[in-house]
Amino acid sequence: MLTSIKFGLVFKVAKYVFVFLAGMSVGAYLTNLIAADYAGLGSIFGGLLFVGATLMSGNQISSSH
């Protein structure tokens, strides 16, 4: 039982890490189209935006059940 709890926790953390990395790549790409000098800042902002959106959608799904 403890193993399944650990696996579930690892899966939750890995999901947010993946979402953050996806957001970073999208944010960097979009920022690079506008201003290449700010691509690093855009990647961090994009990553945080994607994680925030995932958290918001997760809260809506869990509250509806």
PDB file of N, CA and C in Angstrom:
ATOM      1  N   MET A   1       0.826  -1.197   0.000  1.00  0.00           N
ATOM      2  CA  MET A   1       0.000   0.000   0.000  1.00  0.00           C
ATOM      3  C   MET A   1       0.867   1.258   0.000  1.00  0.00           C
ATOM      4  N   LEU A   2       1.947   1.233   0.770  1.00  0.00           N
ATOM      5  CA  LEU A   2       2.840   2.388   0.830  1.00  0.00           C
ATOM      6  C   LEU A   2       3.504   2.625  -0.523  1.00  0.00           C
ATOM      7  N   THR A   3       3.786   1.541  -1.235  1.00  0.00           N
ATOM      8  CA  THR A   3       4.404   1.674  -2.555  1.00  0.00           C
ATOM      9  C   THR A   3       3.466   2.372  -3.528  1.00  0.00           C
ATOM     10  N   SER A   4       2.181   2.041  -3.470  1.00  0.00           N
ATOM     11  CA  SER A   4       1.231   2.681  -4.387  1.00  0.00           C
ATOM     12  C   SER A   4       1.061   4.159  -4.066  1.00  0.00           C
ATOM     13  N   ILE A   5       1.147   4.524  -2.778  1.00  0.00           N
ATOM     14  CA  ILE A   5       1.062   5.939  -2.402  1.00  0.00           C
ATOM     15  C   ILE A   5       2.276   6.684  -2.943  1.00  0.00           C
ATOM     16  N   LYS A   6       3.461   6.079  -2.789  1.00  0.00           N
ATOM     17  CA  LYS A   6       4.681   6.710  -3.310  1.00  0.00           C
ATOM     18  C   LYS A   6       4.607   6.846  -4.826  1.00  0.00           C
ATOM     19  N   PHE A   7       4.129   5.809  -5.502  1.00  0.00           N
ATOM     20  CA  PHE A   7       4.034   5.862  -6.959  1.00  0.00           C
ATOM     21  C   PHE A   7       3.059   6.942  -7.397  1.00  0.00           C
ATOM     22  N   GLY A   8       1.941   7.055  -6.701  1.00  0.00           N
ATOM     23  CA  GLY A   8       0.968   8.097  -7.030  1.00  0.00           C
ATOM     24  C   GLY A   8       1.543   9.485  -6.841  1.00  0.00           C
ATOM     25  N   LEU A   9       2.332   9.674  -5.790  1.00  0.00           N
ATOM     26  CA  LEU A   9       2.957  10.968  -5.528  1.00  0.00           C
ATOM     27  C   LEU A   9       3.989  11.289  -6.595  1.00  0.00           C
ATOM     28  N   VAL A  10       4.789  10.302  -6.968  1.00  0.00           N
ATOM     29  CA  VAL A  10       5.788  10.502  -8.024  1.00  0.00           C
ATOM     30  C   VAL A  10       5.101  10.849  -9.337  1.00  0.00           C
ATOM     31  N   PHE A  11       3.987  10.188  -9.627  1.00  0.00           N
ATOM     32  CA  PHE A  11       3.258  10.468 -10.862  1.00  0.00           C
ATOM     33  C   PHE A  11       2.713  11.886 -10.867  1.00  0.00           C
ATOM     34  N   LYS A  12       2.168  12.349  -9.720  1.00  0.00           N
ATOM     35  CA  LYS A  12       1.651  13.717  -9.643  1.00  0.00           C
ATOM     36  C   LYS A  12       2.764  14.735  -9.856  1.00  0.00           C
ATOM     37  N   VAL A  13       3.903  14.527  -9.204  1.00  0.00           N
ATOM     38  CA  VAL A  13       5.027  15.456  -9.346  1.00  0.00           C
ATOM     39  C   VAL A  13       5.547  15.435 -10.775  1.00  0.00           C
ATOM     40  N   ALA A  14       5.665  14.247 -11.362  1.00  0.00           N
ATOM     41  CA  ALA A  14       6.167  14.131 -12.734  1.00  0.00           C
ATOM     42  C   ALA A  14       5.235  14.825 -13.717  1.00  0.00           C
ATOM     43  N   LYS A  15       3.938  14.767 -13.452  1.00  0.00           N
ATOM     44  CA  LYS A  15       2.978  15.437 -14.334  1.00  0.00           C
ATOM     45  C   LYS A  15       3.221  16.941 -14.349  1.00  0.00           C
ATOM     46  N   TYR A  16       3.428  17.524 -13.163  1.00  0.00           N
ATOM     47  CA  TYR A  16       3.651  18.969 -13.101  1.00  0.00           C
ATOM     48  C   TYR A  16       5.000  19.361 -13.680  1.00  0.00           C
ATOM     49  N   VAL A  17       6.008  18.504 -13.516  1.00  0.00           N
ATOM     50  CA  VAL A  17       7.315  18.780 -14.122  1.00  0.00           C
ATOM     51  C   VAL A  17       7.186  18.764 -15.638  1.00  0.00           C
ATOM     52  N   PHE A  18       6.468  17.785 -16.176  1.00  0.00           N
ATOM     53  CA  PHE A  18       6.272  17.703 -17.623  1.00  0.00           C
ATOM     54  C   PHE A  18       5.499  18.911 -18.142  1.00  0.00           C
ATOM     55  N   VAL A  19       4.455  19.303 -17.415  1.00  0.00           N
ATOM     56  CA  VAL A  19       3.658  20.467 -17.820  1.00  0.00           C
ATOM     57  C   VAL A  19       4.509  21.727 -17.783  1.00  0.00           C
ATOM     58  N   PHE A  20       5.369  21.849 -16.751  1.00  0.00           N
ATOM     59  CA  PHE A  20       6.238  23.020 -16.639  1.00  0.00           C
ATOM     60  C   PHE A  20       7.215  23.073 -17.809  1.00  0.00           C
ATOM     61  N   LEU A  21       7.799  21.924 -18.162  1.00  0.00           N
ATOM     62  CA  LEU A  21       8.746  21.890 -19.283  1.00  0.00           C
ATOM     63  C   LEU A  21       8.051  22.196 -20.607  1.00  0.00           C
ATOM     64  N   ALA A  22       6.845  21.684 -20.780  1.00  0.00           N
ATOM     65  CA  ALA A  22       6.095  21.983 -22.002  1.00  0.00           C
ATOM     66  C   ALA A  22       5.771  23.468 -22.074  1.00  0.00           C
ATOM     67  N   GLY A  23       5.370  24.037 -20.952  1.00  0.00           N
ATOM     68  CA  GLY A  23       5.084  25.469 -20.910  1.00  0.00           C
ATOM     69  C   GLY A  23       6.314  26.307 -21.182  1.00  0.00           C
ATOM     70  N   MET A  24       7.470  25.842 -20.683  1.00  0.00           N
ATOM     71  CA  MET A  24       8.716  26.568 -20.933  1.00  0.00           C
ATOM     72  C   MET A  24       9.037  26.598 -22.418  1.00  0.00           C
ATOM     73  N   SER A  25       8.873  25.460 -23.081  1.00  0.00           N
ATOM     74  CA  SER A  25       9.207  25.423 -24.506  1.00  0.00           C
ATOM     75  C   SER A  25       8.239  26.272 -25.323  1.00  0.00           C
ATOM     76  N   VAL A  26       6.957  26.220 -24.988  1.00  0.00           N
ATOM     77  CA  VAL A  26       5.976  27.037 -25.707  1.00  0.00           C
ATOM     78  C   VAL A  26       6.211  28.515 -25.431  1.00  0.00           C
ATOM     79  N   GLY A  27       6.455  28.856 -24.168  1.00  0.00           N
ATOM     80  CA  GLY A  27       6.712  30.247 -23.806  1.00  0.00           C
ATOM     81  C   GLY A  27       7.961  30.796 -24.474  1.00  0.00           C
ATOM     82  N   ALA A  28       9.011  29.985 -24.528  1.00  0.00           N
ATOM     83  CA  ALA A  28      10.250  30.427 -25.172  1.00  0.00           C
ATOM     84  C   ALA A  28      10.036  30.626 -26.664  1.00  0.00           C
ATOM     85  N   TYR A  29       9.286  29.724 -27.283  1.00  0.00           N
ATOM     86  CA  TYR A  29       9.037  29.840 -28.721  1.00  0.00           C
ATOM     87  C   TYR A  29       8.238  31.103 -29.040  1.00  0.00           C
ATOM     88  N   LEU A  30       7.164  31.335 -28.290  1.00  0.00           N
ATOM     89  CA  LEU A  30       6.325  32.505 -28.552  1.00  0.00           C
ATOM     90  C   LEU A  30       7.070  33.803 -28.263  1.00  0.00           C
ATOM     91  N   THR A  31       7.861  33.816 -27.193  1.00  0.00           N
ATOM     92  CA  THR A  31       8.628  35.019 -26.867  1.00  0.00           C
ATOM     93  C   THR A  31       9.712  35.254 -27.904  1.00  0.00           C
ATOM     94  N   ASN A  32      10.284  34.189 -28.417  1.00  0.00           N
ATOM     95  CA  ASN A  32      11.335  34.299 -29.429  1.00  0.00           C
ATOM     96  C   ASN A  32      10.789  34.915 -30.713  1.00  0.00           C
ATOM     97  N   LEU A  33       9.521  34.698 -31.004  1.00  0.00           N
ATOM     98  CA  LEU A  33       8.914  35.304 -32.188  1.00  0.00           C
ATOM     99  C   LEU A  33       8.816  36.820 -32.040  1.00  0.00           C
ATOM    100  N   ILE A  34       8.585  37.275 -30.804  1.00  0.00           N
ATOM    101  CA  ILE A  34       8.413  38.710 -30.557  1.00  0.00           C
ATOM    102  C   ILE A  34       9.753  39.382 -30.278  1.00  0.00           C
ATOM    103  N   ALA A  35      10.466  38.884 -29.275  1.00  0.00           N
ATOM    104  CA  ALA A  35      11.746  39.485 -28.894  1.00  0.00           C
ATOM    105  C   ALA A  35      12.685  38.377 -28.442  1.00  0.00           C
ATOM    106  N   ALA A  36      13.689  38.088 -29.246  1.00  0.00           N
ATOM    107  CA  ALA A  36      14.595  36.975 -28.966  1.00  0.00           C
ATOM    108  C   ALA A  36      15.385  37.176 -27.675  1.00  0.00           C
ATOM    109  N   ASP A  37      15.586  38.425 -27.264  1.00  0.00           N
ATOM    110  CA  ASP A  37      16.373  38.686 -26.055  1.00  0.00           C
ATOM    111  C   ASP A  37      15.668  38.214 -24.788  1.00  0.00           C
ATOM    112  N   TYR A  38      14.351  38.114 -24.831  1.00  0.00           N
ATOM    113  CA  TYR A  38      13.589  37.763 -23.635  1.00  0.00           C
ATOM    114  C   TYR A  38      13.062  36.329 -23.664  1.00  0.00           C
ATOM    115  N   ALA A  39      13.664  35.461 -24.455  1.00  0.00           N
ATOM    116  CA  ALA A  39      13.172  34.086 -24.582  1.00  0.00           C
ATOM    117  C   ALA A  39      13.284  33.326 -23.263  1.00  0.00           C
ATOM    118  N   GLY A  40      14.346  33.560 -22.492  1.00  0.00           N
ATOM    119  CA  GLY A  40      14.499  32.876 -21.207  1.00  0.00           C
ATOM    120  C   GLY A  40      13.411  33.262 -20.228  1.00  0.00           C
ATOM    121  N   LEU A  41      13.120  34.545 -20.156  1.00  0.00           N
ATOM    122  CA  LEU A  41      12.064  35.031 -19.266  1.00  0.00           C
ATOM    123  C   LEU A  41      10.703  34.502 -19.716  1.00  0.00           C
ATOM    124  N   GLY A  42      10.479  34.479 -21.006  1.00  0.00           N
ATOM    125  CA  GLY A  42       9.220  33.959 -21.539  1.00  0.00           C
ATOM    126  C   GLY A  42       9.045  32.479 -21.265  1.00  0.00           C
ATOM    127  N   SER A  43      10.148  31.721 -21.267  1.00  0.00           N
ATOM    128  CA  SER A  43      10.043  30.290 -21.002  1.00  0.00           C
ATOM    129  C   SER A  43       9.636  30.036 -19.557  1.00  0.00           C
ATOM    130  N   ILE A  44      10.198  30.803 -18.625  1.00  0.00           N
ATOM    131  CA  ILE A  44       9.828  30.637 -17.217  1.00  0.00           C
ATOM    132  C   ILE A  44       8.364  31.029 -17.008  1.00  0.00           C
ATOM    133  N   PHE A  45       7.966  32.150 -17.599  1.00  0.00           N
ATOM    134  CA  PHE A  45       6.579  32.606 -17.475  1.00  0.00           C
ATOM    135  C   PHE A  45       5.620  31.582 -18.086  1.00  0.00           C
ATOM    136  N   GLY A  46       5.979  31.045 -19.257  1.00  0.00           N
ATOM    137  CA  GLY A  46       5.137  30.042 -19.904  1.00  0.00           C
ATOM    138  C   GLY A  46       5.004  28.780 -19.071  1.00  0.00           C
ATOM    139  N   GLY A  47       6.106  28.358 -18.459  1.00  0.00           N
ATOM    140  CA  GLY A  47       6.062  27.176 -17.600  1.00  0.00           C
ATOM    141  C   GLY A  47       5.150  27.375 -16.410  1.00  0.00           C
ATOM    142  N   LEU A  48       5.261  28.532 -15.760  1.00  0.00           N
ATOM    143  CA  LEU A  48       4.406  28.824 -14.609  1.00  0.00           C
ATOM    144  C   LEU A  48       2.945  28.956 -15.027  1.00  0.00           C
ATOM    145  N   LEU A  49       2.715  29.515 -16.199  1.00  0.00           N
ATOM    146  CA  LEU A  49       1.353  29.667 -16.700  1.00  0.00           C
ATOM    147  C   LEU A  49       0.711  28.304 -16.955  1.00  0.00           C
ATOM    148  N   PHE A  50       1.470  27.380 -17.561  1.00  0.00           N
ATOM    149  CA  PHE A  50       0.948  26.042 -17.832  1.00  0.00           C
ATOM    150  C   PHE A  50       0.660  25.296 -16.532  1.00  0.00           C
ATOM    151  N   VAL A  51       1.565  25.408 -15.545  1.00  0.00           N
ATOM    152  CA  VAL A  51       1.343  24.734 -14.264  1.00  0.00           C
ATOM    153  C   VAL A  51       0.120  25.323 -13.567  1.00  0.00           C
ATOM    154  N   GLY A  52      -0.020  26.642 -13.621  1.00  0.00           N
ATOM    155  CA  GLY A  52      -1.192  27.281 -13.024  1.00  0.00           C
ATOM    156  C   GLY A  52      -2.480  26.816 -13.675  1.00  0.00           C
ATOM    157  N   ALA A  53      -2.471  26.704 -14.989  1.00  0.00           N
ATOM    158  CA  ALA A  53      -3.663  26.241 -15.701  1.00  0.00           C
ATOM    159  C   ALA A  53      -3.977  24.790 -15.347  1.00  0.00           C
ATOM    160  N   THR A  54      -2.946  23.973 -15.182  1.00  0.00           N
ATOM    161  CA  THR A  54      -3.159  22.577 -14.809  1.00  0.00           C
ATOM    162  C   THR A  54      -3.727  22.474 -13.401  1.00  0.00           C
ATOM    163  N   LEU A  55      -3.200  23.287 -12.488  1.00  0.00           N
ATOM    164  CA  LEU A  55      -3.729  23.292 -11.121  1.00  0.00           C
ATOM    165  C   LEU A  55      -5.184  23.735 -11.100  1.00  0.00           C
ATOM    166  N   MET A  56      -5.515  24.751 -11.871  1.00  0.00           N
ATOM    167  CA  MET A  56      -6.889  25.246 -11.912  1.00  0.00           C
ATOM    168  C   MET A  56      -7.832  24.191 -12.480  1.00  0.00           C
ATOM    169  N   SER A  57      -7.425  23.528 -13.551  1.00  0.00           N
ATOM    170  CA  SER A  57      -8.288  22.510 -14.146  1.00  0.00           C
ATOM    171  C   SER A  57      -8.408  21.302 -13.225  1.00  0.00           C
ATOM    172  N   GLY A  58      -7.341  20.969 -12.502  1.00  0.00           N
ATOM    173  CA  GLY A  58      -7.399  19.861 -11.553  1.00  0.00           C
ATOM    174  C   GLY A  58      -8.347  20.145 -10.411  1.00  0.00           C
ATOM    175  N   ASN A  59      -8.372  21.385  -9.930  1.00  0.00           N
ATOM    176  CA  ASN A  59      -9.277  21.756  -8.847  1.00  0.00           C
ATOM    177  C   ASN A  59     -10.723  21.711  -9.309  1.00  0.00           C
ATOM    178  N   GLN A  60     -10.982  22.112 -10.535  1.00  0.00           N
ATOM    179  CA  GLN A  60     -12.349  22.084 -11.047  1.00  0.00           C
ATOM    180  C   GLN A  60     -12.839  20.652 -11.207  1.00  0.00           C
ATOM    181  N   ILE A  61     -11.960  19.775 -11.675  1.00  0.00           N
ATOM    182  CA  ILE A  61     -12.352  18.381 -11.876  1.00  0.00           C
ATOM    183  C   ILE A  61     -12.627  17.710 -10.533  1.00  0.00           C
ATOM    184  N   SER A  62     -11.738  17.930  -9.547  1.00  0.00           N
ATOM    185  CA  SER A  62     -11.908  17.261  -8.259  1.00  0.00           C
ATOM    186  C   SER A  62     -13.111  17.799  -7.491  1.00  0.00           C
ATOM    187  N   SER A  63     -13.454  19.068  -7.662  1.00  0.00           N
ATOM    188  CA  SER A  63     -14.587  19.625  -6.922  1.00  0.00           C
ATOM    189  C   SER A  63     -15.925  19.205  -7.529  1.00  0.00           C
ATOM    190  N   SER A  64     -15.941  18.796  -8.783  1.00  0.00           N
ATOM    191  CA  SER A  64     -17.198  18.415  -9.415  1.00  0.00           C
ATOM    192  C   SER A  64     -17.633  17.004  -9.027  1.00  0.00           C
ATOM    193  N   HIS A  65     -16.688  16.169  -8.562  1.00  0.00           N
ATOM    194  CA  HIS A  65     -17.042  14.791  -8.201  1.00  0.00           C
ATOM    195  C   HIS A  65     -17.601  14.701  -6.812  1.00  0.00           C
TER     196      HIS A  65
END
